[in-house]
XYZ file of C-alpha atoms in Angstrom:
773
model
C 39.131 18.300 59.202
C 41.197 16.706 61.985
C 38.746 15.013 64.334
C 40.922 15.144 67.439
C 43.023 18.276 66.972
C 42.995 21.659 68.671
C 39.694 23.446 68.122
C 37.594 20.297 67.753
C 34.622 19.485 70.054
C 35.993 16.113 71.128
C 33.954 14.187 73.694
C 35.784 13.832 76.996
C 37.698 10.565 77.068
C 37.559 10.422 80.886
C 33.748 10.459 80.928
C 33.525 6.815 79.890
C 35.335 5.924 83.107
C 33.187 8.207 85.245
C 29.824 7.280 83.736
C 30.451 3.547 83.959
C 31.381 3.696 87.633
C 35.099 3.161 87.129
C 36.192 6.487 88.556
C 38.159 6.149 91.762
C 37.691 8.825 94.398
C 39.368 9.086 97.785
C 36.461 7.496 99.641
C 36.826 4.459 97.365
C 40.198 3.766 99.012
C 40.309 1.563 102.098
C 43.808 0.730 103.289
C 44.630 -2.470 105.231
C 44.230 -1.934 108.975
C 42.509 1.395 108.457
C 40.945 3.195 111.447
C 38.425 6.042 111.319
C 38.571 9.582 112.673
C 35.706 11.835 113.727
C 35.881 15.417 114.955
C 34.083 17.160 117.792
C 33.354 20.689 116.617
C 32.298 23.696 118.587
C 28.536 24.162 118.990
C 29.124 27.809 119.879
C 30.165 30.797 117.775
C 32.401 32.222 120.497
C 33.283 30.727 123.854
C 36.192 30.185 126.205
C 37.096 26.560 126.912
C 36.976 26.310 130.715
C 37.629 22.586 131.010
C 38.001 19.571 128.741
C 37.621 15.933 129.883
C 38.168 13.141 127.345
C 38.692 10.186 129.701
C 35.272 8.643 129.107
C 35.824 8.840 125.362
C 39.211 7.109 125.658
C 37.579 4.019 127.167
C 34.609 3.858 124.797
C 34.167 0.725 122.650
C 36.511 0.607 119.682
C 38.343 3.815 120.528
C 42.042 3.744 119.687
C 43.091 7.334 120.214
C 41.717 10.645 121.473
C 43.546 13.795 120.411
C 43.362 17.346 121.747
C 45.229 20.546 121.054
C 47.361 19.869 124.129
C 48.478 16.578 122.562
C 49.328 18.507 119.405
C 51.542 20.855 121.397
C 53.285 17.913 123.051
C 53.895 16.261 119.677
C 55.195 19.442 118.055
C 52.344 19.865 115.566
C 52.681 23.319 114.049
C 50.254 26.143 113.285
C 48.417 26.632 110.004
C 49.879 29.724 108.409
C 48.430 32.150 105.910
C 50.458 31.786 102.709
C 50.438 35.444 101.634
C 51.025 38.947 102.959
C 48.605 41.753 102.096
C 50.239 45.192 102.413
C 48.403 47.574 104.717
C 47.277 50.998 103.601
C 49.736 53.717 104.633
C 49.216 54.761 108.223
C 47.303 51.613 109.233
C 48.507 48.532 111.171
C 50.167 45.627 109.377
C 48.086 42.564 108.543
C 47.249 40.564 111.667
C 47.645 36.800 111.394
C 46.115 35.022 114.400
C 47.322 31.556 115.373
C 45.295 28.765 113.753
C 45.691 25.494 115.621
C 44.868 21.981 114.521
C 42.536 21.661 117.557
C 41.517 24.533 119.823
C 42.623 24.646 123.455
C 41.721 28.092 124.814
C 38.627 29.238 122.906
C 36.370 28.463 119.979
C 35.577 31.186 117.489
C 32.923 29.848 115.104
C 30.354 27.076 115.020
C 32.362 24.181 113.616
C 35.754 25.056 115.120
C 37.535 21.687 115.762
C 38.219 20.811 119.424
C 38.732 17.029 119.785
C 39.499 14.200 117.364
C 38.637 10.585 118.124
C 40.037 7.592 116.229
C 38.237 4.273 116.456
C 37.898 0.982 114.647
C 34.777 2.214 112.862
C 33.357 5.611 111.954
C 30.257 4.957 114.058
C 32.339 4.124 117.127
C 34.373 7.308 116.702
C 31.198 9.397 116.385
C 29.643 7.717 119.421
C 32.731 8.447 121.515
C 32.474 12.158 120.683
C 29.274 12.204 122.709
C 31.290 11.254 125.806
C 33.653 14.221 125.652
C 32.840 16.672 128.446
C 33.575 20.343 127.710
C 32.656 23.314 129.853
C 32.339 26.540 127.867
C 32.078 30.124 129.040
C 29.978 31.926 126.457
C 31.419 35.045 124.856
C 29.639 37.606 122.661
C 29.846 36.889 118.941
C 29.782 38.995 115.779
C 28.610 37.512 112.489
C 27.405 40.693 110.767
C 30.081 41.789 108.296
C 28.788 45.348 108.123
C 29.063 45.742 111.912
C 32.271 43.817 112.503
C 34.434 46.941 112.691
C 32.053 49.015 114.801
C 33.553 50.256 118.058
C 31.068 48.270 120.132
C 31.481 45.005 118.180
C 32.736 41.997 120.198
C 36.465 41.559 119.582
C 37.496 38.074 118.480
C 41.240 38.482 118.971
C 41.861 40.695 122.038
C 45.585 40.877 121.271
C 44.678 42.761 118.099
C 42.356 45.154 119.892
C 39.775 45.183 117.089
C 38.402 42.925 114.386
C 40.529 44.545 111.687
C 42.745 42.048 109.865
C 44.183 44.500 107.338
C 43.205 47.819 105.774
C 44.315 47.675 102.121
C 44.195 50.118 99.241
C 45.419 50.199 95.664
C 46.334 53.879 96.097
C 45.485 56.661 93.625
C 43.275 58.404 96.162
C 44.336 61.971 95.362
C 43.882 61.620 91.605
C 40.556 59.853 92.113
C 39.340 62.620 94.420
C 40.386 65.168 91.787
C 38.373 63.304 89.142
C 35.280 63.329 91.325
C 35.678 67.053 91.897
C 35.323 67.544 88.128
C 32.389 65.125 87.666
C 29.150 66.165 85.988
C 27.312 63.178 87.501
C 28.019 60.661 90.264
C 26.318 57.268 90.598
C 26.332 55.712 94.076
C 25.449 52.293 95.407
C 25.497 50.238 98.580
C 25.524 46.503 97.977
C 26.117 43.154 99.623
C 28.127 40.270 98.218
C 26.292 37.380 99.837
C 28.292 34.605 101.472
C 28.240 31.278 99.598
C 29.442 27.715 100.223
C 31.321 25.788 97.514
C 29.678 22.392 98.102
C 31.548 20.248 95.556
C 29.807 17.023 94.615
C 32.509 15.035 96.427
C 32.878 16.092 100.071
C 36.349 16.369 101.536
C 38.055 13.105 102.495
C 41.520 12.369 103.857
C 43.407 9.135 104.441
C 46.710 9.309 106.272
C 49.390 6.643 106.567
C 52.850 6.437 108.115
C 55.373 4.372 106.152
C 57.817 3.572 108.926
C 60.179 1.612 106.694
C 60.526 4.640 104.409
C 60.258 7.277 107.134
C 57.520 9.000 105.153
C 53.935 10.170 105.561
C 51.369 9.469 102.842
C 48.166 11.417 102.361
C 45.366 10.526 99.941
C 42.947 13.400 99.490
C 41.104 15.291 96.760
C 42.861 18.530 95.897
C 43.502 21.074 93.167
C 47.199 20.230 93.108
C 49.274 18.019 95.381
C 52.116 20.471 95.988
C 49.706 23.115 97.259
C 48.900 20.614 100.011
C 52.274 18.963 100.499
C 54.600 21.898 100.922
C 52.872 23.873 103.719
C 51.732 20.668 105.398
C 55.281 19.313 105.538
C 56.977 22.574 106.459
C 54.548 24.235 108.858
C 52.470 21.422 110.382
C 54.502 18.205 110.398
C 57.870 19.996 110.333
C 59.501 17.518 107.975
C 61.230 17.957 104.603
C 58.749 17.966 101.679
C 60.054 14.663 100.349
C 58.949 13.041 103.625
C 55.306 13.627 102.720
C 53.748 11.987 99.692
C 50.394 13.422 98.607
C 48.140 11.517 96.215
C 44.986 12.993 94.704
C 42.901 10.484 92.746
C 39.758 11.399 90.791
C 38.299 14.521 92.379
C 34.696 15.663 92.234
C 34.892 19.442 91.917
C 36.985 22.142 93.499
C 35.808 25.750 92.949
C 38.873 27.080 94.827
C 38.220 25.426 98.169
C 40.304 22.300 97.415
C 43.550 24.264 97.137
C 44.036 24.538 100.893
C 46.047 22.957 103.664
C 43.298 21.533 105.900
C 43.447 20.577 109.608
C 41.612 17.307 108.933
C 44.372 16.194 106.554
C 46.957 16.921 109.217
C 44.895 15.046 111.812
C 44.839 11.775 109.895
C 48.609 11.964 109.291
C 49.335 12.782 112.918
C 47.022 10.013 114.143
C 48.425 7.497 111.665
C 51.942 7.995 112.940
C 50.866 7.714 116.576
C 48.868 4.549 115.892
C 51.107 2.954 113.298
C 48.125 2.262 111.059
C 46.192 4.204 108.375
C 43.458 6.612 109.469
C 40.533 7.857 107.392
C 38.237 10.874 107.771
C 35.247 11.737 105.612
C 33.176 14.881 105.787
C 29.420 14.672 105.883
C 27.410 17.280 103.997
C 26.576 19.272 107.138
C 30.262 19.167 108.047
C 30.937 20.633 104.587
C 28.810 23.649 105.499
C 30.440 23.938 108.928
C 34.075 23.397 108.017
C 34.786 24.038 104.323
C 35.918 27.522 103.291
C 33.134 29.928 102.380
C 33.297 32.573 99.674
C 32.437 36.253 99.070
C 30.751 38.066 102.046
C 31.428 41.764 101.446
C 29.544 44.928 102.291
C 30.414 47.666 99.786
C 29.782 51.352 99.211
C 30.900 52.521 95.787
C 30.513 55.518 93.517
C 31.400 56.262 89.922
C 32.059 59.739 88.507
C 30.987 60.581 84.935
C 31.558 63.507 82.651
C 28.643 65.067 80.763
C 29.084 62.609 77.881
C 28.730 59.487 79.986
C 32.461 58.755 80.177
C 33.433 57.280 83.545
C 36.285 59.331 84.979
C 36.595 57.983 88.511
C 35.704 55.066 90.780
C 35.728 54.832 94.571
C 35.115 51.540 96.354
C 34.920 51.097 100.130
C 34.394 47.515 101.279
C 34.380 45.479 104.442
C 35.264 41.885 103.583
C 34.753 39.132 106.133
C 37.674 36.712 106.474
C 36.025 34.635 109.203
C 37.530 33.760 112.559
C 40.953 32.728 111.200
C 42.982 33.300 108.061
C 43.067 30.464 105.554
C 45.882 30.037 103.049
C 44.957 32.996 100.831
C 41.952 34.478 102.657
C 42.694 38.230 102.834
C 44.315 38.264 99.398
C 41.051 37.419 97.634
C 39.088 40.649 98.252
C 42.208 42.817 97.984
C 45.181 42.105 95.731
C 43.593 39.230 93.781
C 40.385 41.015 92.943
C 42.079 44.320 92.217
C 44.141 42.855 89.408
C 41.244 43.720 87.123
C 40.205 46.990 88.800
C 38.493 49.040 86.127
C 37.686 45.774 84.296
C 37.236 46.396 80.526
C 36.741 50.130 80.809
C 39.166 52.984 80.168
C 39.220 54.012 83.804
C 42.442 55.057 85.524
C 41.244 57.120 88.479
C 40.324 54.215 90.732
C 40.718 54.151 94.490
C 39.743 50.947 96.266
C 39.912 50.541 100.020
C 39.111 47.164 101.538
C 39.073 46.458 105.261
C 39.277 42.734 105.936
C 37.411 41.923 109.139
C 37.370 38.981 111.508
C 33.919 37.561 112.270
C 32.713 34.539 114.236
C 32.102 32.611 111.032
C 33.738 29.970 108.876
C 36.866 31.491 107.282
C 36.565 32.675 103.692
C 38.954 32.086 100.822
C 38.964 31.617 97.053
C 35.645 30.741 95.459
C 35.228 30.540 91.682
C 36.550 33.862 90.390
C 38.329 34.711 93.651
C 37.712 38.450 93.992
C 37.154 39.284 90.343
C 33.370 38.631 90.307
C 32.999 41.109 93.155
C 34.810 43.853 91.231
C 32.865 43.196 88.025
C 29.560 43.173 89.893
C 30.246 46.526 91.557
C 31.274 48.241 88.327
C 28.431 46.805 86.269
C 25.854 47.878 88.857
C 27.266 51.421 88.856
C 27.166 51.582 85.071
C 23.481 50.613 85.077
C 22.734 53.333 87.621
C 24.856 55.840 85.712
C 23.031 55.064 82.486
C 19.656 55.739 84.112
C 20.953 58.934 85.682
C 22.407 60.302 82.449
C 19.632 59.134 80.140
C 21.642 56.544 78.214
C 20.750 52.950 77.543
C 22.749 50.349 79.421
C 24.459 49.100 76.265
C 25.297 52.625 75.120
C 27.008 53.698 78.325
C 29.272 50.676 78.110
C 30.187 51.437 74.500
C 31.220 54.928 75.629
C 33.627 53.448 78.162
C 35.185 50.277 76.721
C 38.927 50.195 76.153
C 39.268 50.563 72.391
C 41.250 48.086 70.257
C 43.753 50.848 69.390
C 44.484 51.278 73.133
C 45.568 47.639 73.512
C 47.968 46.642 75.018
C 46.410 48.670 77.824
C 47.983 49.148 81.244
C 45.193 49.231 83.808
C 45.056 51.219 87.022
C 47.027 48.629 89.021
C 49.725 48.158 86.394
C 48.548 44.969 84.700
C 48.761 44.905 80.911
C 45.600 43.822 79.094
C 47.221 42.208 76.081
C 44.167 41.551 73.888
C 40.424 42.006 73.631
C 37.563 43.253 71.497
C 35.112 44.389 74.126
C 32.690 46.372 71.980
C 32.683 43.561 69.414
C 32.010 40.961 72.095
C 29.074 43.008 73.402
C 27.657 43.429 69.897
C 27.807 39.688 69.276
C 26.225 38.922 72.659
C 23.359 41.361 72.068
C 22.753 39.879 68.634
C 22.629 36.316 69.980
C 20.327 37.456 72.778
C 18.064 39.302 70.322
C 18.319 42.430 72.456
C 16.390 44.450 69.876
C 13.489 42.002 69.957
C 13.073 42.210 73.736
C 10.178 44.743 73.798
C 7.940 42.238 72.043
C 8.845 39.536 74.577
C 8.171 41.952 77.434
C 4.749 42.787 76.009
C 3.906 39.104 75.597
C 4.922 38.430 79.213
C 2.818 41.355 80.429
C -0.186 39.861 78.668
C 0.390 36.720 80.749
C 0.593 38.771 83.933
C 4.395 38.532 84.275
C 7.062 41.194 84.625
C 9.923 40.616 82.219
C 13.327 42.280 82.304
C 16.601 42.076 80.428
C 20.088 42.871 81.663
C 23.715 42.563 80.719
C 26.990 42.267 82.530
C 30.551 42.450 81.236
C 33.479 40.927 83.081
C 37.173 40.443 82.677
C 39.220 37.818 84.478
C 42.863 37.765 85.520
C 43.824 34.136 85.003
C 47.040 32.206 85.255
C 47.874 31.460 88.870
C 51.475 30.453 89.608
C 53.811 31.794 86.889
C 55.482 28.513 85.970
C 54.411 24.992 85.150
C 56.079 21.612 84.647
C 55.422 18.753 82.228
C 57.131 15.518 81.297
C 56.448 13.477 78.182
C 57.570 9.855 77.953
C 57.184 7.772 74.774
C 56.807 4.076 75.490
C 58.542 1.524 73.225
C 55.118 0.850 71.677
C 54.870 4.446 70.490
C 52.341 5.584 73.052
C 52.686 8.725 75.165
C 52.646 9.066 78.930
C 52.174 12.723 79.862
C 52.992 13.828 83.412
C 51.630 17.258 84.391
C 51.802 19.521 87.432
C 48.287 20.813 86.875
C 45.378 18.814 88.272
C 42.034 17.977 86.700
C 39.093 17.996 89.091
C 36.406 18.114 86.432
C 37.884 20.265 83.652
C 38.684 17.508 81.149
C 42.481 17.659 81.023
C 42.813 14.082 79.767
C 40.998 15.197 76.648
C 42.415 18.700 76.131
C 46.064 17.735 76.636
C 45.659 14.708 74.345
C 44.315 17.078 71.684
C 47.400 19.277 72.027
C 49.763 16.309 71.595
C 47.687 14.926 68.749
C 47.931 18.270 66.945
C 51.652 18.695 67.599
C 52.915 15.132 67.293
C 50.240 13.295 65.333
C 49.828 10.816 68.174
C 46.630 8.814 68.238
C 44.198 10.542 70.619
C 43.593 7.327 72.550
C 47.339 6.676 72.898
C 47.961 9.581 75.288
C 47.843 8.682 78.988
C 47.650 11.463 81.589
C 49.574 11.088 84.857
C 48.792 13.603 87.607
C 48.160 14.007 91.311
C 51.051 12.132 92.940
C 53.974 14.027 94.431
C 56.149 10.927 94.136
C 55.939 10.849 90.336
C 55.324 14.542 89.583
C 58.370 16.716 90.133
C 56.587 20.034 90.652
C 53.532 21.992 89.591
C 51.153 24.786 90.459
C 48.020 22.673 90.321
C 44.785 23.990 88.867
C 43.208 27.224 90.006
C 42.741 30.652 88.510
C 41.809 29.065 85.154
C 45.469 28.289 84.537
C 45.615 24.774 83.153
C 45.295 25.345 79.401
C 47.529 28.404 79.340
C 50.162 26.917 81.692
C 49.858 23.128 81.628
C 48.789 23.194 77.979
C 51.791 25.242 76.928
C 54.117 23.084 79.046
C 52.611 20.016 77.358
C 53.255 21.483 73.919
C 56.835 22.342 74.904
C 57.472 18.826 76.203
C 56.097 17.487 72.937
C 58.466 19.685 70.954
C 61.426 18.540 73.065
C 60.567 14.884 72.398
C 60.126 15.611 68.701
C 63.579 17.183 68.422
C 65.211 14.052 69.796
C 62.933 11.739 67.820
C 63.987 13.445 64.589
C 67.647 12.748 65.368
C 66.890 9.094 66.020
C 64.763 8.831 62.876
C 67.538 10.425 60.786
C 70.013 7.853 62.107
C 67.628 4.957 61.415
C 66.878 6.142 57.871
C 70.561 6.979 57.226
C 69.676 10.559 56.288
C 70.897 14.004 57.222
C 68.875 15.549 60.011
C 68.100 18.537 57.794
C 66.399 16.219 55.290
C 63.994 14.690 57.822
C 60.461 16.048 57.660
C 57.737 15.371 60.170
C 54.027 15.438 59.433
C 50.955 13.766 60.924
C 52.929 11.381 63.077
C 55.474 10.211 60.458
C 59.148 10.987 59.921
C 60.062 11.109 56.233
C 63.197 11.706 54.192
C 62.350 14.667 51.996
C 61.673 13.735 48.355
C 61.498 9.987 49.044
C 58.980 7.425 50.223
C 61.248 6.382 53.121
C 59.380 7.013 56.383
C 58.959 5.814 59.961
C 56.107 6.109 62.470
C 56.224 6.813 66.189
C 56.127 3.137 67.143
C 59.264 2.407 65.104
C 61.187 5.426 66.367
C 60.147 4.859 69.993
C 61.143 1.187 69.835
C 64.565 2.135 68.487
C 64.938 4.829 71.159
C 64.588 2.140 73.826
C 67.353 0.012 72.270
C 70.868 1.460 72.832
C 72.250 -0.775 70.075
C 70.154 1.029 67.464
C 71.132 4.549 68.489
C 73.904 6.778 67.199
C 77.045 7.019 69.339
C 76.471 9.404 72.248
C 72.678 9.343 72.005
C 70.999 8.613 75.344
C 68.307 5.909 75.210
C 64.655 6.813 75.587
C 62.280 9.565 74.572
C 61.689 11.206 77.921
C 61.726 14.989 78.245
C 60.905 17.363 81.096
C 60.229 21.075 80.685
C 59.421 24.006 82.947
C 57.429 26.759 81.284
C 57.851 30.256 82.715
C 55.327 32.762 81.415
C 56.391 36.287 80.587
C 53.336 38.149 81.884
C 51.557 38.539 85.215
C 48.412 36.856 83.857
C 46.071 36.994 80.890
C 42.580 38.354 80.566
C 39.632 36.268 79.396
C 36.462 38.342 79.230
C 32.867 38.192 78.119
C 29.453 39.790 77.851
C 26.495 37.991 79.442
C 22.816 38.770 78.822
C 19.986 37.482 81.002
C 16.221 37.708 80.772
C 14.007 37.106 83.776
C 10.300 36.838 84.445
C 8.770 37.727 87.796
C 5.384 36.655 89.092
C 4.023 39.812 90.770
C 1.672 37.759 92.951
C 4.392 35.660 94.599
C 7.647 37.472 93.836
C 9.087 34.330 92.263
C 11.792 35.054 89.692
C 12.701 32.743 86.831
C 15.686 33.166 84.521
C 13.997 32.395 81.196
C 16.719 33.216 78.690
C 20.481 33.432 78.935
C 23.103 34.221 76.297
C 26.789 34.967 76.510
C 29.837 35.516 74.357
C 33.203 34.813 75.942
C 36.692 35.589 74.699
C 38.929 32.802 75.956
C 41.484 33.207 73.185
C 42.018 30.172 71.000
C 39.664 27.370 71.984
C 41.284 23.969 72.456
C 37.951 22.152 72.741
C 34.659 24.068 72.378
C 32.725 21.329 74.146
C 34.934 21.565 77.219
C 34.750 25.363 77.300
C 30.976 25.298 76.915
C 30.860 22.950 79.892
C 33.018 25.294 81.955
C 30.825 28.238 80.933
C 27.655 26.373 81.881
C 29.062 25.440 85.286
C 30.200 28.983 86.022
C 26.845 30.430 84.971
C 25.055 27.948 87.247
C 27.171 29.056 90.205
C 26.702 32.723 89.320
C 22.944 32.202 89.044
C 23.030 30.401 92.370
C 24.581 33.414 94.066
C 22.288 35.881 92.294
C 18.995 34.093 92.890
C 19.235 31.255 95.413
C 22.271 30.842 97.643
C 22.763 32.697 100.921
C 24.737 31.594 103.955
C 22.950 32.945 107.017
C 23.994 33.141 110.656
C 21.734 33.908 113.578
C 22.710 37.421 114.682
C 22.263 36.632 118.388
C 23.749 33.149 118.811
C 26.035 33.040 115.790
C 24.551 29.663 114.819
C 24.780 28.723 111.138
C 21.161 28.647 109.987
C 21.876 27.243 106.518
C 23.829 24.087 107.325
C 22.050 21.705 104.956
C 20.290 21.658 101.606
C 17.027 21.922 103.518
C 17.966 25.549 104.200
C 20.568 26.373 101.550
C 19.248 26.527 97.989
C 21.646 24.830 95.601
C 20.781 25.511 91.925
C 19.066 22.675 90.099
C 18.760 22.009 86.399
C 15.210 23.361 86.460
C 16.505 26.751 87.665
C 18.437 27.318 84.445
C 17.121 27.936 80.947
C 18.869 26.664 77.833
C 22.208 28.512 77.715
C 23.357 30.041 74.439
C 27.150 30.282 74.565
C 29.420 31.545 71.815
C 32.981 32.811 71.440
C 34.677 35.912 70.153
C 38.147 34.488 69.554
C 40.872 37.048 70.230
C 44.101 35.076 70.775
C 46.443 36.288 73.474
C 49.987 37.001 72.242
C 51.571 36.056 75.572
C 51.616 32.278 75.089
C 52.260 30.133 72.046
C 48.824 28.484 72.110
C 47.038 31.839 72.214
C 44.729 30.539 74.957
C 43.208 32.374 77.909
C 41.497 31.026 80.998
C 37.977 29.664 80.634
C 36.796 28.329 83.971
C 35.533 31.296 85.964
C 33.815 33.632 83.514
C 30.269 32.447 84.176
C 30.567 33.157 87.891
C 31.736 36.684 87.011
C 29.183 37.492 84.304
C 25.980 35.939 85.611
C 25.357 37.949 88.814
C 25.467 41.427 87.231
C 23.466 40.286 84.201
C 20.721 38.673 86.280
C 20.486 41.521 88.813
C 20.377 44.005 85.943
C 17.500 42.069 84.385
C 15.586 41.868 87.675
C 15.963 45.608 88.301
C 14.769 46.242 84.751
C 11.679 44.094 85.331
C 10.894 45.764 88.649
C 11.785 49.309 87.642
C 14.172 49.788 90.564
C 17.786 50.900 90.676
C 19.230 48.039 92.696
C 18.295 44.939 94.650
C 20.765 42.870 96.629
C 21.470 39.216 95.963
C 19.969 36.684 96.327
C 16.694 37.533 94.595
C 14.426 35.517 96.852
C 10.648 35.644 96.300
C 10.172 37.338 99.678
C 12.645 40.089 98.833
C 11.019 40.753 95.463
C 7.498 40.561 96.945
C 8.414 43.235 99.474
C 9.730 45.494 96.709
C 6.523 45.015 94.726
C 4.362 45.762 97.744
C 6.330 48.880 98.650
C 5.822 50.080 95.083
C 2.113 49.327 95.305
């Protein structure tokens, strides 16, 4: 069996670099003459800026520059624009996009809103000078409660809008959904909260800006999920220069989870300051600043109901949500709870009568945007909770009611209620495999054993489907060096996924290249022509396919060169396992020989261009593809303290063909950890009176630890997608979609209640137990 080919559990080649301390992250860069920037952020959730005096800060030791929003106006710094448009429901106002400035001048609208930037010789000097800035604020009432944000008496954040409504969106189908409910034999109802979470990647945000006067170009070094996602809006909207006048470099990056794919004010600040000073400027976020300034995720309040016929078949779904977008709109903010999430409305169930209405609301909080799953976990969670309630109401088991509703294999390809075509899947088969791995049938014995120890044990399941793919095209370039090694340039960006390994496996399988002879080049807009970056679990299905296509393009030319060298007809040249051979003979050449000849014009046929260097742009034919999976969790609860422990966890995911099982297992584990974090531990809390962020450090915000997770049993049900030539689907976000409904289902089973909101803190469970008592 091929050790390094597609489907093999190859150890990540990049890990040697990371584990031996040879990774290079943005904070490892220090440019000659570099100064340091620090930011004064609002201490108030909502206040008018009455006066601002920075003169004392300007004369503080080491200070080189003090910047305000007024300076930004004078220098022509532009506004940060939302990158999408969400259509409003018929009869409601169009989406409102408030101005988002680099530094605020008139008012602050959440704790952490940037007001003043100071640049000094050292970071400490810049931070000390912030203490000398004098600001007079006039306090204004604040609203941080998502469920109350649209009440008539709620404080209005943007008076020019007249309310806190950003956009009122719907997928439509209201009349047919109402008709389905009118015929229902049973209706399950639920009110639930999607708790707000903070991404908290291992590497905080960092930005280093430089102005290359001799080239008339800005340079930005910063972690990202794709350099063009940063470069293009930053150049166009903020700096107001052509894209080629801004070079963005992303070195090794420690995690993303959706929040890295944004155009950030801090990145613009260091570029702006660097040009004014004529020297590089660096900013680094502290961990508390991460809580105060990085995008948050989720934060919905939802009422939903599902209509069933007498046989347990779901015939209708209504969802009414208020989704907080924070005080401003980030790049994709209002798209996440609306259009993005609704791509999988109905999830894996044969359910056409679906009416979703989402009102995006402004609140005096950090803006929200994509967080692992980006709208799809919220949809899956709502549907799975309703199915559990429906099962109890109709007298079915939780696994049985799902089997009555799955889209059948003979219905695939299946057009869902928003027009997306589910091209593949074996949902009942995936559930059966997951229940077998989890030993679902053996659970009663485990429950009895736990009861004998004084514990309450429960089991639950959750099914999800993802819409993965992101931007519909991707770029790759493959260059063969004269030594026969490959240099692969890609427009995707690895921030922990293992692309150096996976893409090398693809080229090894296609071209027979030695695994160690493939070098990955990414994250530099000067050497990468274009690319959609990495987000929406798109890299294998987009960058992987583009890589394979670039490999094929190089192979076509290499065969011509080999035929010329071996004095054979092109039709007689065979290629296998990295060697070109004249059919029926022992005459053959390897990559090193062909690549060396390709670099020498004297050895090429007349008219053949030197080099093996091919670029391709892959354009996919479908909107997205649909990885899916069934997750099963078991929990134990201590009835004395309310403490919950996830003691067993199993899942089966369908990610299509698996390029590297070890990598996919790692992605599954990471997603499950984040899903468990939301379900059990993580909760971003604001004080309802002052609007202060109460969970601004790991002293108050419970990040999952290794001890919070049991051993994870992960398997695959491989159902290749027909929409790309590798047959791969996304793999990065499934755990975050499947874990919350599975864990909540298990906790409700242990407690004998219908529903309990996330996170499952000991206090919350203790109160439920004491009410029952």
